[in-house]
Coordinates of C-alpha atoms in Angstrom, one line a residue:
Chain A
X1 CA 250.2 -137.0 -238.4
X2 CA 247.2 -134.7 -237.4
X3 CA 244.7 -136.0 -235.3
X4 CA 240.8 -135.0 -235.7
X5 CA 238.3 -135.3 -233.6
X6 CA 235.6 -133.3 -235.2
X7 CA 233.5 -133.9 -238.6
X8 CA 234.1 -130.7 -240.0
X9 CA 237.4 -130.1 -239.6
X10 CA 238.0 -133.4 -241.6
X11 CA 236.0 -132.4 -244.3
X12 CA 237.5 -129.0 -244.4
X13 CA 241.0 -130.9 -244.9
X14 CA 239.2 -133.3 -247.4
X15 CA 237.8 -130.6 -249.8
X16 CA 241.8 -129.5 -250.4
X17 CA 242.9 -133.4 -251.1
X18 CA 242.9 -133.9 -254.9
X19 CA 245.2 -137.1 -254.7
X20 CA 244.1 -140.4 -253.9
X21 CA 242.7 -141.0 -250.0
X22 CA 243.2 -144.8 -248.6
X23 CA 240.8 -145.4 -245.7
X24 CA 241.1 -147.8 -242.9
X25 CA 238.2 -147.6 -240.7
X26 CA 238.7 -149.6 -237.3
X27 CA 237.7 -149.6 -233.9
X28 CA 241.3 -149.0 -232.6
X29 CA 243.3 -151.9 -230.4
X30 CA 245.1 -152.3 -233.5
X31 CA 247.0 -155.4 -234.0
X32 CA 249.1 -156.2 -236.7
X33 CA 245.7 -157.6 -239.1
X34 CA 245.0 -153.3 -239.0
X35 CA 248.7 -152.7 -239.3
X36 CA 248.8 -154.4 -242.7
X37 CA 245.3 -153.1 -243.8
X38 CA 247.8 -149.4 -243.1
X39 CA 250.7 -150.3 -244.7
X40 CA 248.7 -151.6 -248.2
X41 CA 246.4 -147.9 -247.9
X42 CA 250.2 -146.0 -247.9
X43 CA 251.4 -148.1 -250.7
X44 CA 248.9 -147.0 -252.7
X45 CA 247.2 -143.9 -252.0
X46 CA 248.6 -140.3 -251.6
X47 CA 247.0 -139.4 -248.7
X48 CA 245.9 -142.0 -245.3
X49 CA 243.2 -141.8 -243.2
X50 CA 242.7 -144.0 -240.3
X51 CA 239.6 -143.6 -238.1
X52 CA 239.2 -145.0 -234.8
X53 CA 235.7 -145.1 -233.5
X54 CA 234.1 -148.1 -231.2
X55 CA 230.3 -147.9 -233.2
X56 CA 228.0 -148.3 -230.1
X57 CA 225.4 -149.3 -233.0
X58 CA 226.6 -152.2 -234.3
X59 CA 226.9 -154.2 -230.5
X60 CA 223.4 -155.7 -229.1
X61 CA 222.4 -155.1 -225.7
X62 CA 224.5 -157.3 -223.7
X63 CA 227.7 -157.3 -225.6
X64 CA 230.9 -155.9 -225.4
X65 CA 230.7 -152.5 -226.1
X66 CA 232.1 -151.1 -222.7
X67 CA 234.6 -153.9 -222.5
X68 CA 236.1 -153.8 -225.7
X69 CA 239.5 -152.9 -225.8
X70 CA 240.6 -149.3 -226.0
X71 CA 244.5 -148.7 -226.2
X72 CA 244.2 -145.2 -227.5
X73 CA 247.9 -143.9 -226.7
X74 CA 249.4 -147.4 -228.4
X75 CA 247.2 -146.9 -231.2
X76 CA 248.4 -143.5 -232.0
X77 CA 252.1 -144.4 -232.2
X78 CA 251.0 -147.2 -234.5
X79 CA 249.9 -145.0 -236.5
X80 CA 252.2 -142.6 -236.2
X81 CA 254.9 -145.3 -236.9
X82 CA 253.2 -146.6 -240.7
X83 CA 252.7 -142.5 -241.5
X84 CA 249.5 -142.1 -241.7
X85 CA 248.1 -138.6 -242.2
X86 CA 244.7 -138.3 -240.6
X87 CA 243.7 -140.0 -237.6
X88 CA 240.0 -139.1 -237.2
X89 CA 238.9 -140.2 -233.9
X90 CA 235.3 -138.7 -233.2
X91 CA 233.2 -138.9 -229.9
X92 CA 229.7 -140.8 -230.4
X93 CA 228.1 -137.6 -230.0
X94 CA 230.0 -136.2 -233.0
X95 CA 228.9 -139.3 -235.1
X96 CA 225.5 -139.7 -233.7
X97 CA 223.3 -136.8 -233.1
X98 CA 219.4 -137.7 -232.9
X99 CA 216.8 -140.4 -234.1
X100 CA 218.5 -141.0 -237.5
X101 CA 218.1 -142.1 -241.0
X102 CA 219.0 -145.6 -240.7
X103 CA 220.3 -148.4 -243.3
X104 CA 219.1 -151.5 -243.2
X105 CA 221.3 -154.5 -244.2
X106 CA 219.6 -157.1 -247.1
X107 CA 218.0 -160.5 -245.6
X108 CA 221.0 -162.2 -246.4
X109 CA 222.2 -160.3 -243.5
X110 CA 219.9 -162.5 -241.0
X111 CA 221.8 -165.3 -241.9
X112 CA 225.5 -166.4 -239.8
X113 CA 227.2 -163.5 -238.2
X114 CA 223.6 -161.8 -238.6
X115 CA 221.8 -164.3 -237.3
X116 CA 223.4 -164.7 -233.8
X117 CA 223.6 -160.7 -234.0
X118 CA 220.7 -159.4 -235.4
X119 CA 221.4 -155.8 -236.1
X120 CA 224.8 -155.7 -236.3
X121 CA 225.4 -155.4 -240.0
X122 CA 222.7 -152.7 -239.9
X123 CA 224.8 -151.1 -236.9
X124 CA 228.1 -151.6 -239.2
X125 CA 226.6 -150.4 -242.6
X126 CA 225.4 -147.2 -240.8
X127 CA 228.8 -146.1 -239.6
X128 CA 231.0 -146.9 -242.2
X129 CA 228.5 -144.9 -244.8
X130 CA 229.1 -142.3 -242.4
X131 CA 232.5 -142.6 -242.2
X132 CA 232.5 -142.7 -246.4
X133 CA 230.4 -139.3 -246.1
X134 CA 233.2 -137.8 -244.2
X135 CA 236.4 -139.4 -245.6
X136 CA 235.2 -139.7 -249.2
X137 CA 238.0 -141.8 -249.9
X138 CA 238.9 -143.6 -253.1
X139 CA 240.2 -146.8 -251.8
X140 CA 238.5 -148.0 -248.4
X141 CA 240.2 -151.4 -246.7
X142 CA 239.1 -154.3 -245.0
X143 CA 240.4 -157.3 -244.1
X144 CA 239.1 -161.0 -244.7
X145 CA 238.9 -162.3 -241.6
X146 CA 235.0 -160.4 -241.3
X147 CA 233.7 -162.2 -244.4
X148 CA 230.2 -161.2 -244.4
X149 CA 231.1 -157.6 -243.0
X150 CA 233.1 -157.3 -246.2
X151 CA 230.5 -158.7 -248.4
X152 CA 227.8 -156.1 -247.1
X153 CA 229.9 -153.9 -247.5
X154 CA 231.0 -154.2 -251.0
X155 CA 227.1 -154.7 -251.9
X156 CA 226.7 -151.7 -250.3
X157 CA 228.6 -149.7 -252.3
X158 CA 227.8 -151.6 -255.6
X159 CA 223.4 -150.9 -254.8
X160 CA 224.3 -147.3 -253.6
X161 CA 226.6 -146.8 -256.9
X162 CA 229.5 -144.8 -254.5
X163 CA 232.9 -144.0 -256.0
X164 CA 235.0 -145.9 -253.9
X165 CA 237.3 -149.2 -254.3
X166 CA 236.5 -151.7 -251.2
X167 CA 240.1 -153.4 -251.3
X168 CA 240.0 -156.8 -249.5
X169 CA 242.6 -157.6 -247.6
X170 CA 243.9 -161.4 -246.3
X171 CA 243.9 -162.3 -242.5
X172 CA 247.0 -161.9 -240.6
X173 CA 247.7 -164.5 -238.3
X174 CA 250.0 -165.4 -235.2
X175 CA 253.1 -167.8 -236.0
X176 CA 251.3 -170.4 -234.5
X177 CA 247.7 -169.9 -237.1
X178 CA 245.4 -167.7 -234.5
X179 CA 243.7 -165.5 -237.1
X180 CA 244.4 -161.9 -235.0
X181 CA 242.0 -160.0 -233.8
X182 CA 240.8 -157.3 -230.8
X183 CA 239.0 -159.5 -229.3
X184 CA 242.4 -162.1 -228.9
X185 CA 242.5 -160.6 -225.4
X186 CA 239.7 -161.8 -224.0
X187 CA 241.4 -165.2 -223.7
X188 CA 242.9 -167.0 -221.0
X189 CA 246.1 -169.4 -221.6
X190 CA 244.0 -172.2 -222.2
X191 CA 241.4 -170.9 -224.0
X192 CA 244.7 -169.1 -226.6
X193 CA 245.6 -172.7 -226.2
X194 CA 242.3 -174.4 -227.8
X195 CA 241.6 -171.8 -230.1
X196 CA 244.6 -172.8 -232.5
X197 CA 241.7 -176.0 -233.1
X198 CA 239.9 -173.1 -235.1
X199 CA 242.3 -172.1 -237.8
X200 CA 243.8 -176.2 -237.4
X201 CA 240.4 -177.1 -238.6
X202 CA 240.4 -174.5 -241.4
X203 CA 243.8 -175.5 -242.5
X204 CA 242.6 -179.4 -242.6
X205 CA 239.9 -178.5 -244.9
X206 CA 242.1 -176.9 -247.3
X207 CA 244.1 -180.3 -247.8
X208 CA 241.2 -182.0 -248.2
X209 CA 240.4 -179.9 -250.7
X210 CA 244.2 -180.4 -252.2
X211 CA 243.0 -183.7 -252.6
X212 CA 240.1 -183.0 -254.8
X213 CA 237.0 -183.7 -251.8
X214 CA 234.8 -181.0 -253.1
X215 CA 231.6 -182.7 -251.2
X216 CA 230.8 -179.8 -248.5
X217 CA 229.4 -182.2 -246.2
X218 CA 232.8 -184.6 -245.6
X219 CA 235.1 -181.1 -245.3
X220 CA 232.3 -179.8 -242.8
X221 CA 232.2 -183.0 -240.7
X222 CA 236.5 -182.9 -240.7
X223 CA 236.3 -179.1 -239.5
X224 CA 233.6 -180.5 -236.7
X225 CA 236.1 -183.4 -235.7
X226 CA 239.4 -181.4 -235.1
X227 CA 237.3 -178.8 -233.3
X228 CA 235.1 -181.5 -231.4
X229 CA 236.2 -180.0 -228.0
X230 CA 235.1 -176.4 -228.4
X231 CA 232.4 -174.7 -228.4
X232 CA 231.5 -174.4 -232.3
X233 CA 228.4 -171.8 -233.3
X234 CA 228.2 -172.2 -236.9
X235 CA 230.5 -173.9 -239.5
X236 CA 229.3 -172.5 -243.0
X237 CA 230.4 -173.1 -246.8
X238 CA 229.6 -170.5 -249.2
X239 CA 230.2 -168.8 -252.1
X240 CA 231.5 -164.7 -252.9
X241 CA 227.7 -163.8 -252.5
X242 CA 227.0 -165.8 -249.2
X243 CA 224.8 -168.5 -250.9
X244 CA 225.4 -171.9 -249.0
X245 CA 226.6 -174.1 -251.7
X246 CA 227.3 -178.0 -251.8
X247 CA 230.1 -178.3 -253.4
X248 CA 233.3 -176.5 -253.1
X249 CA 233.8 -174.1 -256.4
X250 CA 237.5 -173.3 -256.3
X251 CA 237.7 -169.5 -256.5
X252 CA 234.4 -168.8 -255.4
X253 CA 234.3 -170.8 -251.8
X254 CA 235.2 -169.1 -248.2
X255 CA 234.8 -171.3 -245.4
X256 CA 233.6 -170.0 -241.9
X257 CA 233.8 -170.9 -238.8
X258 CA 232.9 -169.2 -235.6
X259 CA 233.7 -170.9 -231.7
X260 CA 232.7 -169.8 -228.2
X261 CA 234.9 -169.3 -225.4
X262 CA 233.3 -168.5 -222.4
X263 CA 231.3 -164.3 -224.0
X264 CA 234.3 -164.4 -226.3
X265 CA 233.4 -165.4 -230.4
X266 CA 236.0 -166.0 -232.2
X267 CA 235.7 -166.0 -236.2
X268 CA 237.8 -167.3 -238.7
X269 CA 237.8 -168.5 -242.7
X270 CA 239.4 -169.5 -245.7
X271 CA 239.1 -168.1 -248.9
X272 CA 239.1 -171.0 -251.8
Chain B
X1 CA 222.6 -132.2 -274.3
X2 CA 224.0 -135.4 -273.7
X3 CA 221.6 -138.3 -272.5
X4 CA 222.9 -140.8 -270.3
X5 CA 221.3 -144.0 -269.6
X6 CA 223.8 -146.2 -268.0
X7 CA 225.2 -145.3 -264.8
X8 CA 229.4 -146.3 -265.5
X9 CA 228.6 -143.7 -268.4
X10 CA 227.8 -141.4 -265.9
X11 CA 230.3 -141.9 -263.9
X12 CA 232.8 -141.6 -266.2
X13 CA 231.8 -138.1 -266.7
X14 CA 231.7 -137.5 -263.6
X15 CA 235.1 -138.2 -262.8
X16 CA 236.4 -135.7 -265.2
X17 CA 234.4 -132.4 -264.0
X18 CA 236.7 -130.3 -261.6
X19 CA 234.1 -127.4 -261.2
X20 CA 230.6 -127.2 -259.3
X21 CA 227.8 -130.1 -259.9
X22 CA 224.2 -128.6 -259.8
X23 CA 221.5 -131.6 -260.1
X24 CA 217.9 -132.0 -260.2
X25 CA 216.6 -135.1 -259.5
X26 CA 213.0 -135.5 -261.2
X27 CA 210.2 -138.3 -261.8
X28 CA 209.9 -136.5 -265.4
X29 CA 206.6 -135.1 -266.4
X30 CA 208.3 -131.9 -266.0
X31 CA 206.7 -128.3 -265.8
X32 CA 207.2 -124.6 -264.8
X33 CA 208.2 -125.8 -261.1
X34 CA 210.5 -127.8 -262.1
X35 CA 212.1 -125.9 -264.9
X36 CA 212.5 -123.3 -261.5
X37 CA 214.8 -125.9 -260.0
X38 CA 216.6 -126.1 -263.6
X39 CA 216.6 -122.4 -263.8
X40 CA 218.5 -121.9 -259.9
X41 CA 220.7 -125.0 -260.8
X42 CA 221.8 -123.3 -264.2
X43 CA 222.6 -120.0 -262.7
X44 CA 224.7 -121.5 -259.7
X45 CA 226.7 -124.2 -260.9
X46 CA 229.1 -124.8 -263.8
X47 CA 227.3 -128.2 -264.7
X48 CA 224.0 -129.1 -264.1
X49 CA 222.6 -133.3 -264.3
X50 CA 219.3 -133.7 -264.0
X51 CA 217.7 -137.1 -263.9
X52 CA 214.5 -138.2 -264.8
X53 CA 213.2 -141.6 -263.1
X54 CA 210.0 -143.0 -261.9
X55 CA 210.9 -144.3 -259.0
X56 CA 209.2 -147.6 -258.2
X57 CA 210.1 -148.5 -254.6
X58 CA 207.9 -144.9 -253.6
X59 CA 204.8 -145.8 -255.4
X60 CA 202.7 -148.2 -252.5
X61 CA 200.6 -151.0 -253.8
X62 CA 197.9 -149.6 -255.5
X63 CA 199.1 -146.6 -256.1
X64 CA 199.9 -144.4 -259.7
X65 CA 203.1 -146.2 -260.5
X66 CA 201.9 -147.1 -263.8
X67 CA 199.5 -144.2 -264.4
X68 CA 202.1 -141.7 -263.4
X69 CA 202.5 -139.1 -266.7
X70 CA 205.5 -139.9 -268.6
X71 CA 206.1 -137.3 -271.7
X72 CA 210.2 -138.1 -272.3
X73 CA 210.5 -136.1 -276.1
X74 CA 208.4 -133.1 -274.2
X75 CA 211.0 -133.5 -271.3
X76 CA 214.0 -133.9 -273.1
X77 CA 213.3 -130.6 -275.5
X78 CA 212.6 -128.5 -271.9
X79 CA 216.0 -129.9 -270.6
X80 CA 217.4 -128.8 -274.1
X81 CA 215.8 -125.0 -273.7
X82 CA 217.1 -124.9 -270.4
X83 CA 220.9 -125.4 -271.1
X84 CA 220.7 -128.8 -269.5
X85 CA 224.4 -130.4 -270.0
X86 CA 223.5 -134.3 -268.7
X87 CA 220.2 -135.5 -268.9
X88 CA 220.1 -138.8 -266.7
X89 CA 217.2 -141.5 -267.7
X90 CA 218.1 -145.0 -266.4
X91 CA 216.0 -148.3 -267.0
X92 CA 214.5 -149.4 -263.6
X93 CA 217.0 -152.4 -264.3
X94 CA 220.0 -149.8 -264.2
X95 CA 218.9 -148.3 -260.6
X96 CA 217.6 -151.9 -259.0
X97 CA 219.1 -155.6 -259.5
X98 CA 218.9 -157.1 -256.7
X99 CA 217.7 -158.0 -253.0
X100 CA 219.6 -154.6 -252.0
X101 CA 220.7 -152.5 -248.5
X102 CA 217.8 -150.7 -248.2
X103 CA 217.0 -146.8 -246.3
X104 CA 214.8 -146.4 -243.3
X105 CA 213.5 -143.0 -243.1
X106 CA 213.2 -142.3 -239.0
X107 CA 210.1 -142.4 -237.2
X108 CA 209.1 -139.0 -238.0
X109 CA 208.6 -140.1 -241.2
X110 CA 205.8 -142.1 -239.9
X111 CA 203.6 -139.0 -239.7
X112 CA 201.6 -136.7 -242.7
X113 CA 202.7 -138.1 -246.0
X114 CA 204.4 -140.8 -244.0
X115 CA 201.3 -142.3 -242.0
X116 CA 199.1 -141.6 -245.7
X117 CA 202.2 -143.7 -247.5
X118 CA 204.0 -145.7 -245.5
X119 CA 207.3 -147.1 -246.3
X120 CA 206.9 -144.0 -249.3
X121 CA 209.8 -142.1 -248.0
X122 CA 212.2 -145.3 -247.5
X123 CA 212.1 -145.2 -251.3
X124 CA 212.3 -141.8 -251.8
X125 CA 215.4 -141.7 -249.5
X126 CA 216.9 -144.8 -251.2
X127 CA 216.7 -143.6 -255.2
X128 CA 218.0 -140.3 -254.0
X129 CA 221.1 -141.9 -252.3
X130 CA 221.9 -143.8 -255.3
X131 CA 221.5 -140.5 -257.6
X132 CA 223.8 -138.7 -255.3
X133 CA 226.1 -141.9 -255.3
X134 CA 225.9 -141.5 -259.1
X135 CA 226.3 -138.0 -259.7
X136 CA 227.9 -136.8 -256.6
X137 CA 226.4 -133.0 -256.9
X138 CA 227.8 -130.2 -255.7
X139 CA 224.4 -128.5 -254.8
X140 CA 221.1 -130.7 -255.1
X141 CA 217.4 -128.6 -256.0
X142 CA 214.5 -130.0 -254.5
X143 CA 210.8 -128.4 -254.2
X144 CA 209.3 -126.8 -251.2
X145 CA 205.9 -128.7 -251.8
X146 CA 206.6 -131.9 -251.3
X147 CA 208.2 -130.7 -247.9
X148 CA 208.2 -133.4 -245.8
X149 CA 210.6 -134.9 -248.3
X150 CA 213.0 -132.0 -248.1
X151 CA 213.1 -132.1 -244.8
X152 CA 214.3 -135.6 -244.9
X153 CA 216.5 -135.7 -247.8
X154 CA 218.2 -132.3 -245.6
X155 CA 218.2 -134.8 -242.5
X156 CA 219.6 -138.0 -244.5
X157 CA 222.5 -135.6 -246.0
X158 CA 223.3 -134.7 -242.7
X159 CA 223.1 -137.9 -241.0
X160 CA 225.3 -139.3 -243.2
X161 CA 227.5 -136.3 -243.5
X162 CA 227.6 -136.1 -247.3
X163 CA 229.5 -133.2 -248.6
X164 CA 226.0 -131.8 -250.6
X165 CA 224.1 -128.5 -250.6
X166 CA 220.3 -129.1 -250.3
X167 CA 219.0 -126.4 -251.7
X168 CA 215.0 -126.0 -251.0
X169 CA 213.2 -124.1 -253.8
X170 CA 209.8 -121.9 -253.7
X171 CA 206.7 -123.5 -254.8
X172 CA 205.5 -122.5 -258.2
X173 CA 201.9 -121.8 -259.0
X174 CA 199.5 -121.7 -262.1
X175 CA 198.1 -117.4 -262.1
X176 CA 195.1 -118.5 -260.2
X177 CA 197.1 -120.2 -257.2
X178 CA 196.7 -123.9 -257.5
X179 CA 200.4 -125.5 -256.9
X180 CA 202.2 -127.0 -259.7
X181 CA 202.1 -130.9 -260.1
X182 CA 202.4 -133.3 -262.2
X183 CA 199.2 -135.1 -261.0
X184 CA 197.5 -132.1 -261.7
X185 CA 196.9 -133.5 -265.1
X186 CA 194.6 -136.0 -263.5
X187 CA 192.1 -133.8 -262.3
X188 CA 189.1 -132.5 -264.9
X189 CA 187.4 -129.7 -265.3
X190 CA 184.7 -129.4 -262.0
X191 CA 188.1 -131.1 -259.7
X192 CA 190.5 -128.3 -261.3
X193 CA 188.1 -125.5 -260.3
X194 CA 188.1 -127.1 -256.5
X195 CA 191.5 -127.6 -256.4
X196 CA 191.8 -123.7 -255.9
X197 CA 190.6 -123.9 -252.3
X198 CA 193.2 -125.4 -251.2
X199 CA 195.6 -122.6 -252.0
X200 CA 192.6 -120.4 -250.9
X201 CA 192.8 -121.8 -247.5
X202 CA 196.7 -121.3 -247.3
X203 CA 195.9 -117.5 -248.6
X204 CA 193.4 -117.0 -245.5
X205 CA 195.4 -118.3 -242.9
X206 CA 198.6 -115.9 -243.9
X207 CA 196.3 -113.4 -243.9
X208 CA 195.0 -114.6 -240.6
X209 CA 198.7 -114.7 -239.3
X210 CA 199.6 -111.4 -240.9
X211 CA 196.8 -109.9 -238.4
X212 CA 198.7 -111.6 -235.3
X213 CA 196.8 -114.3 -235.0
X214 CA 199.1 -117.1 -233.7
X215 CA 196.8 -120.0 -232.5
X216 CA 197.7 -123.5 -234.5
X217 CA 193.9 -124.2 -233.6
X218 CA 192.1 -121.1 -234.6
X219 CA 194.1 -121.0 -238.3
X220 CA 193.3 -124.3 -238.8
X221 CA 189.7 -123.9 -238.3
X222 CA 189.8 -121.0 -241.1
X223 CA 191.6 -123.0 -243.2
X224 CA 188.8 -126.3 -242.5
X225 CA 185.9 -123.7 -243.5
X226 CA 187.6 -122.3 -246.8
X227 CA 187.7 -126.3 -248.0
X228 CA 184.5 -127.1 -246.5
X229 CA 183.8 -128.8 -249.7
X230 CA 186.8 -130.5 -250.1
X231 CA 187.6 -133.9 -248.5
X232 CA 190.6 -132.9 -246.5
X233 CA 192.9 -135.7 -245.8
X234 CA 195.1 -133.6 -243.1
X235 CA 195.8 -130.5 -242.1
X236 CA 199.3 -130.0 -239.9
X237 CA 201.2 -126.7 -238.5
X238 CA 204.5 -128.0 -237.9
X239 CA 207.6 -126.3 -237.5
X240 CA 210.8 -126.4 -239.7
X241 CA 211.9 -129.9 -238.3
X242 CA 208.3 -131.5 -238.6
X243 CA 207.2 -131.2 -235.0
X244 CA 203.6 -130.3 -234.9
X245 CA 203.2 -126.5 -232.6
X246 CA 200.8 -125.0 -231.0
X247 CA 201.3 -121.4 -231.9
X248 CA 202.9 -120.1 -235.2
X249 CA 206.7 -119.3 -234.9
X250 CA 207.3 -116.8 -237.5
X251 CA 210.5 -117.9 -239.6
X252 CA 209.9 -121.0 -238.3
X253 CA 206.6 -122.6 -239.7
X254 CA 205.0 -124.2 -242.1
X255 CA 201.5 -125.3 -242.9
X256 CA 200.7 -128.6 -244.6
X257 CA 197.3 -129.5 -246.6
X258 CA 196.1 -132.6 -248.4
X259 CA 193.3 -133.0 -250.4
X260 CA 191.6 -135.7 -252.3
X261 CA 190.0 -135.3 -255.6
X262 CA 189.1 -139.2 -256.2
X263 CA 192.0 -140.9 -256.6
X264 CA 194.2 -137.6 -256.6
X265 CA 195.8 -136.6 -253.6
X266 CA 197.4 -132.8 -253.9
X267 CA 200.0 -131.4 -251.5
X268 CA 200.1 -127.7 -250.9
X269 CA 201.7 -125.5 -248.2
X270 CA 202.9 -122.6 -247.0
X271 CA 206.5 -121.3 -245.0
X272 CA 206.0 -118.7 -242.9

């Protein structure tokens, strides 16, 4: 595995890649969600690149941009370990230079995740094209579990006509249903404790569902009710596109839910 | 030739060239500048796309959107001549569909052109994204006129790292001086005779320059008196990254004029 820390020298190695490139971009403390994003980009590409890069321009003012978790020597190994070939891991200065050409996300943007972080998406748009620019893969993976990240994403592509295969992965999850994520470790025993409510109250829906309740309001008041003692910010039903709908279209539904504990968010959903 | 209208077409094509891309991206209407661009693009690449679109989203309200000259079976037989091998004309409907992620040009496109059209350049950034998204050139020809413009597209390339050559082009004049446009077609007899000042102007202030006179302040007064007559909408020394100086920097200048001719607005300038 090489390891690149500058722009050009990636591109250099690009311009001699005539195979197929999988592309995981992430912001490192990898867990085993980015593990299998990894191991489905060596299945089916040549050649693997994996960048690591905390994007300072997707978090607002006040988040956690210097407290998010950077494991930099376990992330290497991990990548080391599912053989990836190209671990870019720039400096901000390398990705960021000067006052910028910016992207701005569409208004669907303002709504959920967008709306309690407004700016992010732009923030997240911005570096990935970036990190497209540079990487030029052919396949580019995400995982599920950031829904509306994904979407933009995808649209992104699609308005922008690039040449590249957004590959959407499922959520990985602990034994016990926590959907997994960086930002796990935030938590304190009782916190990791109540947040199994989230994906419980996900998993409730879906047997609902089983049972042919399609109305959107009676599966959002049984997600409320098994997470009535948290700290819920939004519970949302839509459809591929991010248009609330009222009733669940089987194949075209994705359930979110995002919960507070203490600065930590935690998101989760369920694809129908 | 081949003329392309739909952009998977495109694509396709795209997919299976090995050798060097040369594009010229156009709003049709096409004359000897240009068939410059076509020219360069021809002698440096193995294939050469050029497209030919009106682009709405950098017309403002008001402005020559519908007006602006279209003359397709002219266009299409100086493509021919010129060994054109794509010849890219998508429907509005093909490039737009949608509420879409949009381009923000940074604030320094808020000056010149900028300040006269705002929110111009966000569209001229945007269209030219999706035609590099498209036809992913090798090496890209654009005008030195419309200068502000280049000097974006060169900062938006390199923003967002994409691997293309911007390749900035010398302006191309009628034998008496005047700049070619296509708007130049607006202007009649009495407004086509003033129009020479303007390169006039530009003429007297090299000449000013060549005799080692440096001050942004005393070549801008010459340049005022030589369009006395003309209603000058700016006139701006700045250097090659759009600051505005204060004394000329040889190799690194260029001076910017725009004049009004009723409705007409023509761009000229001059790199020193």
């Amino acid at each position: 595995m090489i390891i690149i820390k500058t722009v050009e020298q990636l591109q250099e190695i690009r311009k001699n890649i005539n195979g197929t490139v999988g592309f995981v971009p992430t912001m490192g403390a990898l867990h085993n969600g980015h593990i299998s994003l990894i191991k489905k980009a060596r299945e089916e590409n040549e050649i693997v690149v994996v960048s690591i890069f905390v994007n300072p321009t997707q978090f607002l003012p006040g988040e956690d941009l210097d407290a998010y978790p950077r494991r930099t020597e376990a992330d290497k190994k991990i990548c080391e370990m599912c053989k990836v070939d190209y671990l870019f891991m720039p400096e901000i200065s390398t990705m960021y230079r000067e006052e910028e050409v910016l992207i701005k996300a569409p208004n669907k943007s303002f709504i959920l995740e967008g709306k309690s972080r407004p700016g992010h998406f732009d923030g997240v748009l911005q570096v990935v094209l970036k990190l497209f620019g540079i990487v030029q893969p052919t396949n580019a993976y995400f995982g599920k579990k950031d829904a509306q990240q994904l979407s933009l994403i995808q649209q992104m592509v699609k308005n922008l006509f690039l040449p590249i295969n957004i590959i959407a992965c499922d959520i990985v999850r602990e034994s016990d249903g926590l959907a997994l994520s960086s930002r796990n470790v935030y938590l304190d025993e009782t916190q990791r404790k109540d947040a199994l409510l989230i994906s419980k109250s996900l998993y409730s829906a879906a047997s609902l569902i089983a049972k042919n309740v399609f109305d959107v309001n009676v599966i959002k008041d049984r997600i409320y009710e098994v997470m009535e003692k948290l700290d819920v910010e939004y519970v949302a039903i839509v459809d591929r596109e991010f248009n609330e709908i009222k009733t669940i279209q089987r194949g075209n539904s994705i359930i979110l839910v995002v919960a507070r504990f203490g600065n930590t968010r935690l998101l989760d959903n369920i694809w129908l």
